[in-house]
CSV table of C-alpha atoms and ligand atoms in Angstrom, one decimal:
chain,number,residue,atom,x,y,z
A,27,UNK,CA,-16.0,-65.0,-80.8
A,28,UNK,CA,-12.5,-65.5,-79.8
A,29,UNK,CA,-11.1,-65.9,-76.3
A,30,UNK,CA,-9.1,-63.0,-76.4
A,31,UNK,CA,-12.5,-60.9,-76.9
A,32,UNK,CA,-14.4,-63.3,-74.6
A,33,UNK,CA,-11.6,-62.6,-71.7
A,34,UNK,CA,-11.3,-58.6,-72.8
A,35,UNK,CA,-15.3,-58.4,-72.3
A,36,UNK,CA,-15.0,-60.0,-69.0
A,37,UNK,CA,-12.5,-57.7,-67.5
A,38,UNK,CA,-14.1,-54.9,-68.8
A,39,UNK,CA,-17.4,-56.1,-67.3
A,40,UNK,CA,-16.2,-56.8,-63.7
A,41,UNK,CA,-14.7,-53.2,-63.7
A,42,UNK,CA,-17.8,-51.8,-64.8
A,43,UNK,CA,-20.0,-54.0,-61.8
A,44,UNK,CA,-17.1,-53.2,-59.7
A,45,UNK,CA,-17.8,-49.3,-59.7
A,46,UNK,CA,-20.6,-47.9,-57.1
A,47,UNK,CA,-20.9,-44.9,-58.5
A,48,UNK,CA,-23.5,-45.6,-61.9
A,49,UNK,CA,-21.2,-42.6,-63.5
A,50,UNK,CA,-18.2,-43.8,-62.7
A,51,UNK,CA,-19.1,-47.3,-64.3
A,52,UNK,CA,-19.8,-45.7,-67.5
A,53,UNK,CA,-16.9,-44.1,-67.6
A,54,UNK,CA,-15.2,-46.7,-67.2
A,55,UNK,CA,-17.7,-48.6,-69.6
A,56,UNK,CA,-17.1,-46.1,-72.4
A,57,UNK,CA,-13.2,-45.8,-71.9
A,58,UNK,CA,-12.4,-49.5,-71.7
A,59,UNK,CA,-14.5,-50.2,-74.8
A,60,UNK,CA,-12.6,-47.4,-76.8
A,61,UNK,CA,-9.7,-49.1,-78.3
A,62,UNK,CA,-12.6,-50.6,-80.2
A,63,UNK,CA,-14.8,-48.2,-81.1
A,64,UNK,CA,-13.7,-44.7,-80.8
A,65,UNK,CA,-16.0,-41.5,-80.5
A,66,UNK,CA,-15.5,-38.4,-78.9
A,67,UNK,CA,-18.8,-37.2,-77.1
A,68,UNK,CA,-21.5,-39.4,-75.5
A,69,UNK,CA,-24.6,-38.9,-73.9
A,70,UNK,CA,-27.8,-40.3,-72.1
A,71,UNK,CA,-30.8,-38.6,-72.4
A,72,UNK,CA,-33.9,-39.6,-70.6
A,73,UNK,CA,-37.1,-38.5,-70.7
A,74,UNK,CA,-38.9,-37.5,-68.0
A,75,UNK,CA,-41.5,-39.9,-67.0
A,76,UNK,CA,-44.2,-36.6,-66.2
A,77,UNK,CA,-43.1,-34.1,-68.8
A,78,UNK,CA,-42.0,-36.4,-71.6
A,79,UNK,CA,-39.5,-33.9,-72.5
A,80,UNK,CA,-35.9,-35.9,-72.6
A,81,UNK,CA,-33.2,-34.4,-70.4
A,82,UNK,CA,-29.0,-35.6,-70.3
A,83,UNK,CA,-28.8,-37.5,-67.5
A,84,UNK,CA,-24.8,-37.9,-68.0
A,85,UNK,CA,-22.3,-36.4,-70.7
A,86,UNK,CA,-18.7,-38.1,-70.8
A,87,UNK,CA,-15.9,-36.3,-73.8
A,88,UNK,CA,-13.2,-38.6,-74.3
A,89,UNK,CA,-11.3,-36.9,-77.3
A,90,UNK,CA,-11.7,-33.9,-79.0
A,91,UNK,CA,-13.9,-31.1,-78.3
A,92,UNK,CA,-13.2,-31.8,-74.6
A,93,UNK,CA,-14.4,-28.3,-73.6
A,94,UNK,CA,-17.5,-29.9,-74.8
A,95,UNK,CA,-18.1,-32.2,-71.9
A,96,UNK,CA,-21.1,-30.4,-70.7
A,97,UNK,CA,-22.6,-28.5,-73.3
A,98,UNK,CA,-24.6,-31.7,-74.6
A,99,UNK,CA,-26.7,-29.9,-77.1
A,100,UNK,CA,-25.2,-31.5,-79.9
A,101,UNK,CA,-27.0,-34.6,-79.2
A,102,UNK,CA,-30.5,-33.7,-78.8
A,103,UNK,CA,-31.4,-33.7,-82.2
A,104,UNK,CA,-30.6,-37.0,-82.8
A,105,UNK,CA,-31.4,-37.9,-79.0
A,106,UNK,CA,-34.7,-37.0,-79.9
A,107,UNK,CA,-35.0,-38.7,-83.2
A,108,UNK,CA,-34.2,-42.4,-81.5
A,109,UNK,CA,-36.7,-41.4,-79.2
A,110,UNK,CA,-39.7,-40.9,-81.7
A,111,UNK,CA,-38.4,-43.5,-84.3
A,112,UNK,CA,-37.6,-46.1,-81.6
A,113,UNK,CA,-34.8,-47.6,-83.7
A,114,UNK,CA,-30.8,-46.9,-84.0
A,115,UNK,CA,-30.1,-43.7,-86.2
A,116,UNK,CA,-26.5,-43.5,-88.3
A,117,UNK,CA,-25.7,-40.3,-89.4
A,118,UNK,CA,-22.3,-40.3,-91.7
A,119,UNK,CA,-20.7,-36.8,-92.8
A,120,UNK,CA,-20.4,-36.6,-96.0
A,121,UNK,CA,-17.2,-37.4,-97.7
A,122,UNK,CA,-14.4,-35.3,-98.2
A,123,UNK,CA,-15.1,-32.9,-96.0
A,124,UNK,CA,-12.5,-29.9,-95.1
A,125,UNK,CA,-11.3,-30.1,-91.5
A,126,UNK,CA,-13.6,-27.0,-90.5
A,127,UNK,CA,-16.6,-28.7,-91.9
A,128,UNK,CA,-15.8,-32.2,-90.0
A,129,UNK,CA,-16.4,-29.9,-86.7
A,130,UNK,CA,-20.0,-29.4,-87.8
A,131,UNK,CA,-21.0,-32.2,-89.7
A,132,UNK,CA,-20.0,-35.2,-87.7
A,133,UNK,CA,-20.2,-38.9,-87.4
A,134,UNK,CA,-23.5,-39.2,-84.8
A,135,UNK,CA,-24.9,-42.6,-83.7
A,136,UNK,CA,-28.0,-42.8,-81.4
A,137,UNK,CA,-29.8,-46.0,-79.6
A,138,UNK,CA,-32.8,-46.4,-77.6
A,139,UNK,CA,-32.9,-47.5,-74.1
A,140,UNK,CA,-35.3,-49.1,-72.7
A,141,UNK,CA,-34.9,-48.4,-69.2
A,142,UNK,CA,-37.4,-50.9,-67.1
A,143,UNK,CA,-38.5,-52.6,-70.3
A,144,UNK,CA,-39.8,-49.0,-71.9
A,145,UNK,CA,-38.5,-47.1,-74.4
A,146,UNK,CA,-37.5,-43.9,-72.7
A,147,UNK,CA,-33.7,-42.8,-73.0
A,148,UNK,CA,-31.5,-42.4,-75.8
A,149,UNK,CA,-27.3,-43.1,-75.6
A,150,UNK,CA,-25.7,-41.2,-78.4
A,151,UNK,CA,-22.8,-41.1,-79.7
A,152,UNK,CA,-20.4,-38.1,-81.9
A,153,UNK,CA,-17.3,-38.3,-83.6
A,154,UNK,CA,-15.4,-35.7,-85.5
A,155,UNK,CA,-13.9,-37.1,-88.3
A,156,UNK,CA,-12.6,-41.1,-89.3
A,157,UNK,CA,-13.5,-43.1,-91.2
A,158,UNK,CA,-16.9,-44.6,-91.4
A,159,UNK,CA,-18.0,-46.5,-89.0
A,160,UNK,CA,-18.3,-50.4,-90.0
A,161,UNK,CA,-20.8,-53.0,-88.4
A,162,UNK,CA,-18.8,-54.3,-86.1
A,163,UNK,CA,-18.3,-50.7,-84.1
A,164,UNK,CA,-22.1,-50.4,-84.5
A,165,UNK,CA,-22.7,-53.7,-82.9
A,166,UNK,CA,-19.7,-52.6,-80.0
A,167,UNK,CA,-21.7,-49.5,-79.2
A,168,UNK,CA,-25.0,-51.3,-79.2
A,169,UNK,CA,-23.6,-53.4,-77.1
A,170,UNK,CA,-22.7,-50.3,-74.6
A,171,UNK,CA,-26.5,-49.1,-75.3
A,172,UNK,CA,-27.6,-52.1,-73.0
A,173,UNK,CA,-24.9,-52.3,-70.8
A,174,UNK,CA,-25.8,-48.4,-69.7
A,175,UNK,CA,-29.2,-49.5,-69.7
A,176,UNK,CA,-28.2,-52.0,-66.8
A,177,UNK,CA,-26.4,-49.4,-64.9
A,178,UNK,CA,-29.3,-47.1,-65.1
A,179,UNK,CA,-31.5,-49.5,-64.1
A,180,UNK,CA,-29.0,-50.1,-60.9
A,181,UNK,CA,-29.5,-46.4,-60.4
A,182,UNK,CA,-32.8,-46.3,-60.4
A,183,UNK,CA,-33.2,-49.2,-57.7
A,184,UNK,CA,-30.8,-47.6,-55.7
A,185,UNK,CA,-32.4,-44.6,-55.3
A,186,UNK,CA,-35.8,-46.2,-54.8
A,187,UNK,CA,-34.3,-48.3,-52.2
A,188,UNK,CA,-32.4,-45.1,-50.6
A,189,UNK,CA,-36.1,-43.2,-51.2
A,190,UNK,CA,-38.1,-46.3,-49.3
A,191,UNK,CA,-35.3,-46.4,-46.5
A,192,UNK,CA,-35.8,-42.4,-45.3
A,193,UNK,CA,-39.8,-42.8,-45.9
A,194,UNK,CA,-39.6,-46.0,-43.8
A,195,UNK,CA,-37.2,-44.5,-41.0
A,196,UNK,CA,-40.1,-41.5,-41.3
A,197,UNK,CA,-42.5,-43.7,-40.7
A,198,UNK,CA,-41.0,-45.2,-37.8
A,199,UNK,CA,-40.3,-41.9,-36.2
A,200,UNK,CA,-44.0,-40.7,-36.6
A,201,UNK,CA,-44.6,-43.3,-34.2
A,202,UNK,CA,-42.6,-43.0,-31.7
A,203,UNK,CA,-43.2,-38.8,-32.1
A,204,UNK,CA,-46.5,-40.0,-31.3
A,205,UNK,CA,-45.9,-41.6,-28.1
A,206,UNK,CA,-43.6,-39.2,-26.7
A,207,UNK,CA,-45.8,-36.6,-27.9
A,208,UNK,CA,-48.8,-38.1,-25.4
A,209,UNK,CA,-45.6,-38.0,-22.9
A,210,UNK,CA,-44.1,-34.9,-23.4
A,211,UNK,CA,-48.1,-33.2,-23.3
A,212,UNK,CA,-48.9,-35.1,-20.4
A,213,UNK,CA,-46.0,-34.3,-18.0
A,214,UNK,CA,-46.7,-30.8,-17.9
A,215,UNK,CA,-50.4,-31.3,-17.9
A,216,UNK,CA,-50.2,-33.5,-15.3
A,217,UNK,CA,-47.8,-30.9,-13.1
A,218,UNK,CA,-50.3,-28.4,-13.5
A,219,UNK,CA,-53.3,-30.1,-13.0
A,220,UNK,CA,-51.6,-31.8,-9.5
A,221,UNK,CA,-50.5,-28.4,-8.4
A,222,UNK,CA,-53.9,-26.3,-9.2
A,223,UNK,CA,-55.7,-29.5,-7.8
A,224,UNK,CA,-53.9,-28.7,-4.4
A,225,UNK,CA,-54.2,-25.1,-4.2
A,226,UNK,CA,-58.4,-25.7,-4.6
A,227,UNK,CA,-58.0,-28.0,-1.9
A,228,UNK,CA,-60.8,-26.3,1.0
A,229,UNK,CA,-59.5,-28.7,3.5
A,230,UNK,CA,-56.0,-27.6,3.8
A,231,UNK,CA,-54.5,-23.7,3.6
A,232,UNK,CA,-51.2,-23.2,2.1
A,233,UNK,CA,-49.0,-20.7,3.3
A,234,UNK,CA,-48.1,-17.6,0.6
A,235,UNK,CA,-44.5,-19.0,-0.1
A,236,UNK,CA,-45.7,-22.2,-0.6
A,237,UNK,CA,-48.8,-20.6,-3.4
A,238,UNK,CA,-46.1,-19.0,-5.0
A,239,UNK,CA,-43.9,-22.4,-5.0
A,240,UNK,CA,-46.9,-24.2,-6.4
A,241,UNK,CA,-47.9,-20.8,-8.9
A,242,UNK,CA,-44.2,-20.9,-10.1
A,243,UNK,CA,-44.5,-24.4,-11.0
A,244,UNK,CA,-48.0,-24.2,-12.6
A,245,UNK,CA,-46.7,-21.2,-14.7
A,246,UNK,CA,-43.4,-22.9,-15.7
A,247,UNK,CA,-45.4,-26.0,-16.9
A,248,UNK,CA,-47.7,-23.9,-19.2
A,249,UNK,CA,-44.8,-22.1,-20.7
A,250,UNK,CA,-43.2,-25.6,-21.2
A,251,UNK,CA,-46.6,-26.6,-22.7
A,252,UNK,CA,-46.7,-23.7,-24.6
A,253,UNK,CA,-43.3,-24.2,-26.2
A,254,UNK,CA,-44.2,-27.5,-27.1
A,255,UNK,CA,-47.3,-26.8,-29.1
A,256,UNK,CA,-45.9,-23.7,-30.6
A,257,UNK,CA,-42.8,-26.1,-32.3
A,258,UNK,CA,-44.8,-28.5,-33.0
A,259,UNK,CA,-46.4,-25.9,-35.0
A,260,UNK,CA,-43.9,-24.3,-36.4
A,261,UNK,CA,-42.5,-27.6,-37.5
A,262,UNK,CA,-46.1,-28.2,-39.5
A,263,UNK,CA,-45.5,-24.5,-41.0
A,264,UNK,CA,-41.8,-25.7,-42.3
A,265,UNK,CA,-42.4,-28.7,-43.6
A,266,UNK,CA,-45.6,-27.4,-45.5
A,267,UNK,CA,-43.8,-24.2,-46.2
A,268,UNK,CA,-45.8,-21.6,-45.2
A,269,UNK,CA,-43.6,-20.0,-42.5
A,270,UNK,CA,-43.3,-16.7,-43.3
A,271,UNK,CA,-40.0,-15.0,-42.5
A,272,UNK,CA,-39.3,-11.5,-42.1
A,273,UNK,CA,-36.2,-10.5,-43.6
A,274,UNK,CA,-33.7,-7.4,-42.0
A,275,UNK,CA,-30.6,-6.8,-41.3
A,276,UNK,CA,-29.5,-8.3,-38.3
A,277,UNK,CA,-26.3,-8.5,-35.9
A,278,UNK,CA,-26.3,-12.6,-35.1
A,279,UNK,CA,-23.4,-12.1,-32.7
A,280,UNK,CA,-25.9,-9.6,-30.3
A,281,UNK,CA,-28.7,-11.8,-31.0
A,282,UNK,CA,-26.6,-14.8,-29.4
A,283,UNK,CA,-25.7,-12.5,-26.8
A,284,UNK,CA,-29.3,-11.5,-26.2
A,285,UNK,CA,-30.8,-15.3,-26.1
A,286,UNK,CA,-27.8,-16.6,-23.5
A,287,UNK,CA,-28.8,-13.6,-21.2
A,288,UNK,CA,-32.3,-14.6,-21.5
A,289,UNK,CA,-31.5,-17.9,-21.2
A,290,UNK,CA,-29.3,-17.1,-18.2
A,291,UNK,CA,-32.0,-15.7,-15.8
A,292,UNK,CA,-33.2,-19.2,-15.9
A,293,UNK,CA,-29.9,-21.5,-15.3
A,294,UNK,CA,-27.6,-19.1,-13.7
A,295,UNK,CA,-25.1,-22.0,-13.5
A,296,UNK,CA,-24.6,-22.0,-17.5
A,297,UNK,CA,-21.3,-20.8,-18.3
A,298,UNK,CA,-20.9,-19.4,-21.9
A,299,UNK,CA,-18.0,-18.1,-23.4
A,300,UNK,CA,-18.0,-16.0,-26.5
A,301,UNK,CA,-15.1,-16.0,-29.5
A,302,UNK,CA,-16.2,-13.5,-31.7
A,303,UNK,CA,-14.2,-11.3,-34.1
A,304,UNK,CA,-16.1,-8.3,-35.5
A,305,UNK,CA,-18.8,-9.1,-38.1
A,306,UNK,CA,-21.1,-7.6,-40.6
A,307,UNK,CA,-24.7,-8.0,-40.3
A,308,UNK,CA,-26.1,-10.4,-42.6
A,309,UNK,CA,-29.9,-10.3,-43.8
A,310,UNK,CA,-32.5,-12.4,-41.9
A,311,UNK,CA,-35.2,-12.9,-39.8
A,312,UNK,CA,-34.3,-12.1,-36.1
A,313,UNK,CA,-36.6,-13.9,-34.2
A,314,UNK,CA,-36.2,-17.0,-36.4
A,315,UNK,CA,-32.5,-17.3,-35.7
A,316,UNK,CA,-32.8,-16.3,-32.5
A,317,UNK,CA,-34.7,-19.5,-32.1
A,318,UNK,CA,-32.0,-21.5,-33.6
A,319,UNK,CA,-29.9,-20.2,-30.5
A,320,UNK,CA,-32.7,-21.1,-28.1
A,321,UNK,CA,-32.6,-24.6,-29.5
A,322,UNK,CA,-28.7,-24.7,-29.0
A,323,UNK,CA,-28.7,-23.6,-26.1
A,324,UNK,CA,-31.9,-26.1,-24.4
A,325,UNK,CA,-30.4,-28.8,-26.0
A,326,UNK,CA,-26.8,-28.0,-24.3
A,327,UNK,CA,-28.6,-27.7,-21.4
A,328,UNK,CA,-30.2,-30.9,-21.7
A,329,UNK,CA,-27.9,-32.9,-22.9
A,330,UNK,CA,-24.7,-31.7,-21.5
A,331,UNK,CA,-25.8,-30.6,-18.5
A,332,UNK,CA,-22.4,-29.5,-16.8
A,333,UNK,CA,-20.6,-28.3,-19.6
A,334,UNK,CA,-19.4,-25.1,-20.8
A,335,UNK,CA,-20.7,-23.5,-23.7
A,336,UNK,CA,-18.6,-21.7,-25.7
A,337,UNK,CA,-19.6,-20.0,-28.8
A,338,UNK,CA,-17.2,-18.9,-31.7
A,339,UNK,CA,-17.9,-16.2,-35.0
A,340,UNK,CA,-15.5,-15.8,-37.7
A,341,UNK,CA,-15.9,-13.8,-41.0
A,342,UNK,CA,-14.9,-16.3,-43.9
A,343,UNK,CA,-15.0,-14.6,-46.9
A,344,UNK,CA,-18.9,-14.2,-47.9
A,345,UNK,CA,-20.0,-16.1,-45.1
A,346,UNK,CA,-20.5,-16.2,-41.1
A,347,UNK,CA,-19.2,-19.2,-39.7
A,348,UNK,CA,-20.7,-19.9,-35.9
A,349,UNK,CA,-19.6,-22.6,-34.0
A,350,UNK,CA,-21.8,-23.8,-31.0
A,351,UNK,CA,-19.9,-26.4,-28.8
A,352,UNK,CA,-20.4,-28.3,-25.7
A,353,UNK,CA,-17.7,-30.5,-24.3
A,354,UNK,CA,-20.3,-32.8,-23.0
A,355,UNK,CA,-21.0,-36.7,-23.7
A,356,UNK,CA,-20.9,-36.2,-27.2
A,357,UNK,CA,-23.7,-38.1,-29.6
A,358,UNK,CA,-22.1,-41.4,-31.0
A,359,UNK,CA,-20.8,-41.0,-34.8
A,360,UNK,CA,-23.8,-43.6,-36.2
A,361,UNK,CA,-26.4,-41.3,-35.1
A,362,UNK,CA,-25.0,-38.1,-36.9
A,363,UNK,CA,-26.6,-38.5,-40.1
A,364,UNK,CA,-30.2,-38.6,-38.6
A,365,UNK,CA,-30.0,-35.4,-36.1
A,366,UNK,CA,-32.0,-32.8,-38.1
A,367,UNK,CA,-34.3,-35.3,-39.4
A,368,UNK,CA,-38.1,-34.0,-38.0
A,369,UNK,CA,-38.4,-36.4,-34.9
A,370,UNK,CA,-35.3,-37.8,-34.6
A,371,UNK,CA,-34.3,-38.9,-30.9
A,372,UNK,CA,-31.2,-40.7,-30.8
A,373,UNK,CA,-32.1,-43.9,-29.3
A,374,UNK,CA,-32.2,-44.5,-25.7
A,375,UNK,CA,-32.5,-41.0,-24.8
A,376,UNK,CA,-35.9,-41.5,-22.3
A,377,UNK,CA,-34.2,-40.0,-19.8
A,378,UNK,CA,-34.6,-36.8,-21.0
A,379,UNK,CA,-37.9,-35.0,-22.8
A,380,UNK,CA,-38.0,-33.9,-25.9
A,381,UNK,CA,-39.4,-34.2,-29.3
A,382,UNK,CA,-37.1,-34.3,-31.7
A,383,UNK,CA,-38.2,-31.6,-33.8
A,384,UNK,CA,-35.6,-28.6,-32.6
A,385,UNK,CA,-32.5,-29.6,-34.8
A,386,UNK,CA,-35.0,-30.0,-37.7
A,387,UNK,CA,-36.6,-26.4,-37.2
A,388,UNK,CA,-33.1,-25.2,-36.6
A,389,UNK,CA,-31.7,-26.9,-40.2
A,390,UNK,CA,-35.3,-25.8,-41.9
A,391,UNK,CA,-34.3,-22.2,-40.7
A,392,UNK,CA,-31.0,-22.1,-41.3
A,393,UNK,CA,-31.8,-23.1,-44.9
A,394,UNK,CA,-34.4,-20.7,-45.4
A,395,UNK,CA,-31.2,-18.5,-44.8
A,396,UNK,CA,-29.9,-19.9,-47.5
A,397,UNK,CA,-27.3,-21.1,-45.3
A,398,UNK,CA,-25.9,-24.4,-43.9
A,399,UNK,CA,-25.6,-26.5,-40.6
A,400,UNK,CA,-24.0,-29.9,-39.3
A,401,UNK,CA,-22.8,-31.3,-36.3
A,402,UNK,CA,-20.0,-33.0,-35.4
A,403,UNK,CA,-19.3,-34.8,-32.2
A,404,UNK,CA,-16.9,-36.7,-30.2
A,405,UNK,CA,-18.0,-39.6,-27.5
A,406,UNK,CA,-17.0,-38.1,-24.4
A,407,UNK,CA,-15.5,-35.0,-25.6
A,408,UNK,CA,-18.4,-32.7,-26.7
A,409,UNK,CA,-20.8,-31.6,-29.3
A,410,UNK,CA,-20.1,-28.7,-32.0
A,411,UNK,CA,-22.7,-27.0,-34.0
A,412,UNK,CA,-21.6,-25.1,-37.1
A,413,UNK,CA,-23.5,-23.2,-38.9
A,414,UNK,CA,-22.9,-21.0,-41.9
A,415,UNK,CA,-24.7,-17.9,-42.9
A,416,UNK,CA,-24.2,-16.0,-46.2
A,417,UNK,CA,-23.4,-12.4,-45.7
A,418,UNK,CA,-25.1,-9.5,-47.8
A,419,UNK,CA,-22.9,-7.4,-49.7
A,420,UNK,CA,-25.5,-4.8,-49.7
A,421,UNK,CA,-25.4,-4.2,-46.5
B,26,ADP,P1,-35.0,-33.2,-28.8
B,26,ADP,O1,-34.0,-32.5,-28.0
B,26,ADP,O2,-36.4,-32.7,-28.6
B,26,ADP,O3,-34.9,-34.7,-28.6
B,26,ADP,P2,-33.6,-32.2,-31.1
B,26,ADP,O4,-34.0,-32.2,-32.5
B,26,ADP,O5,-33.3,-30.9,-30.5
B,26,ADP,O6,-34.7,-33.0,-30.3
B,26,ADP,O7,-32.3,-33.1,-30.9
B,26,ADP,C1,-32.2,-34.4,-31.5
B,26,ADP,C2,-31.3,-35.3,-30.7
B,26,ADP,O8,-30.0,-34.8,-30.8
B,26,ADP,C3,-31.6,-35.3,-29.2
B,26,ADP,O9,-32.6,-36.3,-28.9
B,26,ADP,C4,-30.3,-35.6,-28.6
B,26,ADP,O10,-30.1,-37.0,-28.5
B,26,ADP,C5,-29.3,-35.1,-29.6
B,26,ADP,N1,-28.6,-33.9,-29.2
B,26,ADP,C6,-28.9,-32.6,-29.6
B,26,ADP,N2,-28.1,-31.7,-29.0
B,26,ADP,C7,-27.1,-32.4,-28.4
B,26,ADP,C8,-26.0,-32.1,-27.6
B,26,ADP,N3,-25.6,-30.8,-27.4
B,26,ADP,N4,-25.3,-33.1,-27.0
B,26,ADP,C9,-25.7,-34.4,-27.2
B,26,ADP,N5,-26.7,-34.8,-27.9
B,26,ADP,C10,-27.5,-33.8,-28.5
């Protein structure tokens, strides 16, 4: 080998490590290394490790037959050939061909991969037209068969490691759910128990605005309670799926206004203001969505206790867009990501109860919408919910 191929490969090579993205890197794999072995189409296919039946895990066209970049069914044949052969396949056109019968009978080279050390995956090659190819672009592509074996295998770990990350971080928040769960059951327990305790009490006599102080409380605390177990729940229904949903047409902007009234009788100091342009109804489950608002609005209540809420509705195109914001403390930009995970707290917050499982029934409902909500937030400036809703055009 000489140094000017040597030096070449090594270029090529720190591009290729130097892309995150494992598609980008064979791009940039297959494109560098074309000036010496040209083709047209190429194309992974890997075979599923349950079904056995091989799939196209990536599809690049370079030349011609660009339109072709997706439609990868050329290569199966042959994809699936390497696969149950287990060795390179060549297949030449025949010679002479007419330029409408290079389009169909093409220069096609296969390879097996042997992603984690098994045979499983198959790069192929197609080219319309040129010469034959000669050993040396057979050794150039083979050498590409192992460098996207490498990349797939990066891939792979990756998403293992992304995978063991999110089960780990689950892991973690099932046990702190569990010890705020104990706290968040046995604050209200202990309210009612200390209150029903006292108005048992033969040795003293309460006066009758003093029961009803003590009733209030007792009958606040079991609703609290009762919240609490029902999301708890519903959060077990969502994440086995088997929450049913009742689907109608429904107005979201009335139900908002519905839920802040209710909410309202409770903390007549919360100030909403509504933005709301006239809107179809779209199809869902009333009560369901509803509860997304109820979330919303405990968690503004919560956790921006003095702000303003102020609610916006726009029509955009074939969707609702609603905008929930608080101009509150604002959640710091780290913690974003994790919101509507089931559990999530963001750290430190003791101060205030919860569970962390509102912002996941509100994403799991939303979605079962078919729809779409994210946060964003500014330290010190305020919190704004957005969520989209697809509109019916039935309706
Ligand atoms: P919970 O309120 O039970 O902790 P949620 O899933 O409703 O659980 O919310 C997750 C976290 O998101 C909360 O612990 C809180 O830190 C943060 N959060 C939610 N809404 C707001 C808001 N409006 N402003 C600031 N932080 C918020």
């Amino acid at each position: 080998m000489d140094l000017a191929t040597l030096s070449f490969l090594h270029k090529t090579f720190q591009e290729v490590q130097r892309k995150q993205d494992w598609r980008a890197a064979l791009d940039t794999l297959f494109v560098s290394l074309r000036g010496s072995f040209v083709f047209d189409n190429a194309a992974i296919y890997l075979e599923d490790s349950q079904t056995k039946a091989s799939e196209v895990v990536y599809a690049r066209a370079v030349g011609r037959g660009k339109a072709a970049e997706a439609d990868s069914m050329w290569g199966e044949g042959i994809a699936n050939e390497v696969l149950s052969k287990g060795k390179m396949i060549l297949k030449e056109p025949r010679k002479g061909l007419s330029y409408a019968n290079r389009l169909t009978e093409a220069h096609l080279l296969g390879f097996p991969l042997y992603v984690g050390g098994n045979m499983n995956g198959a790069l192929v090659f197609i080219r319309f037209g040129g010469p034959q190819y000669t050993e040396l672009h057979i050794q150039i592509a083979s050498l590409q068969a192992f460098w996207a074996t490498a990349l797939i295998e990066r891939k792979e770990l990756q998403d293992a490691r992304t995978e063991l990350d999110s089960v780990q971080r689950q892991m973690r928040l099932q046990d702190d759910f569990v010890s705020t769960i104990s706290h968040e059951l046995r604050t209200p327990l202990g309210f009612i128990k200390g209150y029903s305790t006292s108005l048992l009490r033969q040795d003293t006599t309460w006066d009758d605005s003093t029961q009803r102080e003590f009733l209030n409380i007792i009958d606040e605390e079991a609703d609290r309670l009762a919240r609490l177990i029902e999301n708890m729940l519903e959060s077990a229904r969502l994440q086995s799926q088997t929450l049913q949903f009742k689907f109608s047409p429904v107005r979201i902007d009335a139900l908002a206004r519905d839920v802040a009234m209710r909410i309202h009788t409770h903390h007549p100091e919360m100030k909403v203001n509504f933005d709301v342009e006239t809107l179809p109804s779209i199809r869902g489950d009333g009560m369901r969505i509803a509860q997304v608002f109820e979330n919303l609005f405990s968690n503004a209540l919560k956790y921006a206790p003095a702000s303003e809420i102020n609610i916006g509705m726009r029509l955009m195109s074939d969707k609702i867009r609603v905008t929930f914001a608080d101009n509150g403390e604002g959640i710091p930009e780290d913690y974003l990501p994790f919101l509507f995970e089931r559990f999530y707290r963001v750290p430190g917050e003791r101060t205030v109860t919860g569970t962390g499982l509102g912002l996941y029934i509100c994403k799991q409902i939303v979605m079962a919408h078919h729809g779409n909500i994210w946060v964003e937030s500014v330290l010190d400036k305020g919190t704004t919910f957005i969520i989209e809703l697809p509109v019916d055009p039935t309706l």
